[in-house]
Amino acid sequence: VDEACAKLNNEITSKPTILDEIDRRIIQLEMERLSLQSDFEKYEEDGNTFKATSENFRLAKIDEELGSLKYEQQELNMKWMAEKGAVDRLKDVKEKI
């Protein structure tokens, strides 16, 4: 019974898996974006317009995906915090009783 309670408590207080996966994907894309931005600037300086255009296209795709993921992250974070807040309030009431 204690193990089951500990597992349930851990699930309640831990960040949901889907939200954690989105956070990791955002970090990955931001790192990739920094690298591509650097490459884009280098190609632009060298006058390699084909490579610069290619990098710029990929940057636009990354920005699009980042925007979508950040929106989803915000929505899920708000939902998780609301649910967690409700559970915390129930805990407080239970302790008062």
mmCIF file of C-alpha atoms in Angstrom:
data_model
loop_
_atom_site.group_PDB
_atom_site.id
_atom_site.type_symbol
_atom_site.label_atom_id
_atom_site.label_comp_id
_atom_site.label_asym_id
_atom_site.label_seq_id
_atom_site.Cartn_x
_atom_site.Cartn_y
_atom_site.Cartn_z
ATOM 1 C CA VAL A 1 0.000 0.000 0.000
ATOM 2 C CA ASP A 2 2.839 2.394 0.876
ATOM 3 C CA GLU A 3 4.521 1.725 -2.473
ATOM 4 C CA ALA A 4 1.298 2.385 -4.332
ATOM 5 C CA CYS A 5 0.799 5.659 -2.436
ATOM 6 C CA ALA A 6 4.384 6.713 -3.088
ATOM 7 C CA LYS A 7 4.026 5.920 -6.801
ATOM 8 C CA LEU A 8 0.757 7.858 -7.026
ATOM 9 C CA ASN A 9 2.283 10.833 -5.199
ATOM 10 C CA ASN A 10 5.254 10.761 -7.566
ATOM 11 C CA GLU A 11 2.940 10.741 -10.598
ATOM 12 C CA ILE A 12 0.947 13.658 -9.220
ATOM 13 C CA THR A 13 3.975 15.837 -8.480
ATOM 14 C CA SER A 14 6.077 14.913 -11.532
ATOM 15 C CA LYS A 15 5.842 16.679 -14.872
ATOM 16 C CA PRO A 16 3.752 14.666 -17.351
ATOM 17 C CA THR A 17 5.750 12.634 -19.855
ATOM 18 C CA ILE A 18 4.293 14.404 -22.894
ATOM 19 C CA LEU A 19 5.239 17.787 -21.457
ATOM 20 C CA ASP A 20 8.750 16.578 -20.705
ATOM 21 C CA GLU A 21 9.098 15.294 -24.279
ATOM 22 C CA ILE A 22 7.949 18.649 -25.671
ATOM 23 C CA ASP A 23 10.432 20.486 -23.430
ATOM 24 C CA ARG A 24 13.267 18.289 -24.680
ATOM 25 C CA ARG A 25 12.233 18.750 -28.328
ATOM 26 C CA ILE A 26 12.142 22.535 -27.883
ATOM 27 C CA ILE A 27 15.659 22.512 -26.434
ATOM 28 C CA GLN A 28 16.855 20.305 -29.299
ATOM 29 C CA LEU A 29 15.330 22.605 -31.920
ATOM 30 C CA GLU A 30 16.735 25.728 -30.266
ATOM 31 C CA MET A 31 20.224 24.221 -30.328
ATOM 32 C CA GLU A 32 19.790 23.223 -33.977
ATOM 33 C CA ARG A 33 18.530 26.725 -34.753
ATOM 34 C CA LEU A 34 21.630 28.331 -33.231
ATOM 35 C CA SER A 35 23.876 26.087 -35.297
ATOM 36 C CA LEU A 36 21.961 26.751 -38.514
ATOM 37 C CA GLN A 37 21.917 30.491 -37.850
ATOM 38 C CA SER A 38 25.693 30.438 -37.539
ATOM 39 C CA ASP A 39 26.025 28.441 -40.767
ATOM 40 C CA PHE A 40 23.582 30.758 -42.547
ATOM 41 C CA GLU A 41 25.600 33.825 -41.580
ATOM 42 C CA LYS A 42 28.836 32.144 -42.681
ATOM 43 C CA TYR A 43 27.411 31.170 -46.076
ATOM 44 C CA GLU A 44 25.981 34.637 -46.541
ATOM 45 C CA GLU A 45 29.382 36.217 -45.835
ATOM 46 C CA ASP A 46 31.075 33.804 -48.261
ATOM 47 C CA GLY A 47 28.528 34.650 -50.964
ATOM 48 C CA ASN A 48 27.240 31.085 -51.203
ATOM 49 C CA THR A 49 23.607 31.999 -51.852
ATOM 50 C CA PHE A 50 22.488 28.425 -52.573
ATOM 51 C CA LYS A 51 23.660 27.174 -49.170
ATOM 52 C CA ALA A 52 22.408 30.327 -47.445
ATOM 53 C CA THR A 53 18.950 29.865 -48.990
ATOM 54 C CA SER A 54 18.901 26.223 -47.962
ATOM 55 C CA GLU A 55 19.845 27.094 -44.376
ATOM 56 C CA ASN A 56 17.304 29.918 -44.323
ATOM 57 C CA PHE A 57 14.565 27.510 -45.456
ATOM 58 C CA ARG A 58 15.467 25.074 -42.673
ATOM 59 C CA LEU A 59 15.513 27.937 -40.138
ATOM 60 C CA ALA A 60 11.981 28.903 -41.179
ATOM 61 C CA LYS A 61 10.810 25.302 -40.706
ATOM 62 C CA ILE A 62 12.412 25.164 -37.264
ATOM 63 C CA ASP A 63 10.831 28.488 -36.267
ATOM 64 C CA GLU A 64 7.444 27.163 -37.380
ATOM 65 C CA GLU A 65 7.828 23.958 -35.368
ATOM 66 C CA LEU A 66 9.141 25.878 -32.345
ATOM 67 C CA GLY A 67 6.132 28.176 -32.406
ATOM 68 C CA SER A 68 3.764 25.241 -32.521
ATOM 69 C CA LEU A 69 5.577 23.358 -29.758
ATOM 70 C CA LYS A 70 5.792 26.409 -27.492
ATOM 71 C CA TYR A 71 2.057 26.981 -27.865
ATOM 72 C CA GLU A 72 1.345 23.334 -27.041
ATOM 73 C CA GLN A 73 3.809 23.509 -24.128
ATOM 74 C CA GLN A 74 2.049 26.552 -22.707
ATOM 75 C CA GLU A 75 -1.383 24.927 -23.016
ATOM 76 C CA LEU A 76 -0.244 21.690 -21.371
ATOM 77 C CA ASN A 77 1.630 23.564 -18.640
ATOM 78 C CA MET A 78 -1.479 25.545 -17.737
ATOM 79 C CA LYS A 79 -3.597 22.387 -17.666
ATOM 80 C CA TRP A 80 -1.035 20.520 -15.548
ATOM 81 C CA MET A 81 -0.650 23.399 -13.094
ATOM 82 C CA ALA A 82 -4.440 23.669 -12.735
ATOM 83 C CA GLU A 83 -4.737 19.949 -12.039
ATOM 84 C CA LYS A 84 -1.784 20.041 -9.660
ATOM 85 C CA GLY A 85 -3.294 23.054 -7.873
ATOM 86 C CA ALA A 86 -6.562 21.189 -7.408
ATOM 87 C CA VAL A 87 -4.737 18.199 -5.941
ATOM 88 C CA ASP A 88 -2.729 20.485 -3.635
ATOM 89 C CA ARG A 89 -5.928 22.157 -2.410
ATOM 90 C CA LEU A 90 -7.446 18.735 -1.699
ATOM 91 C CA LYS A 91 -4.335 17.796 0.261
ATOM 92 C CA ASP A 92 -4.618 20.984 2.306
ATOM 93 C CA VAL A 93 -8.285 20.300 3.088
ATOM 94 C CA LYS A 94 -7.467 16.721 4.026
ATOM 95 C CA GLU A 95 -4.726 17.886 6.405
ATOM 96 C CA LYS A 96 -7.089 20.379 8.056
ATOM 97 C CA ILE A 97 -9.629 17.644 8.655
#
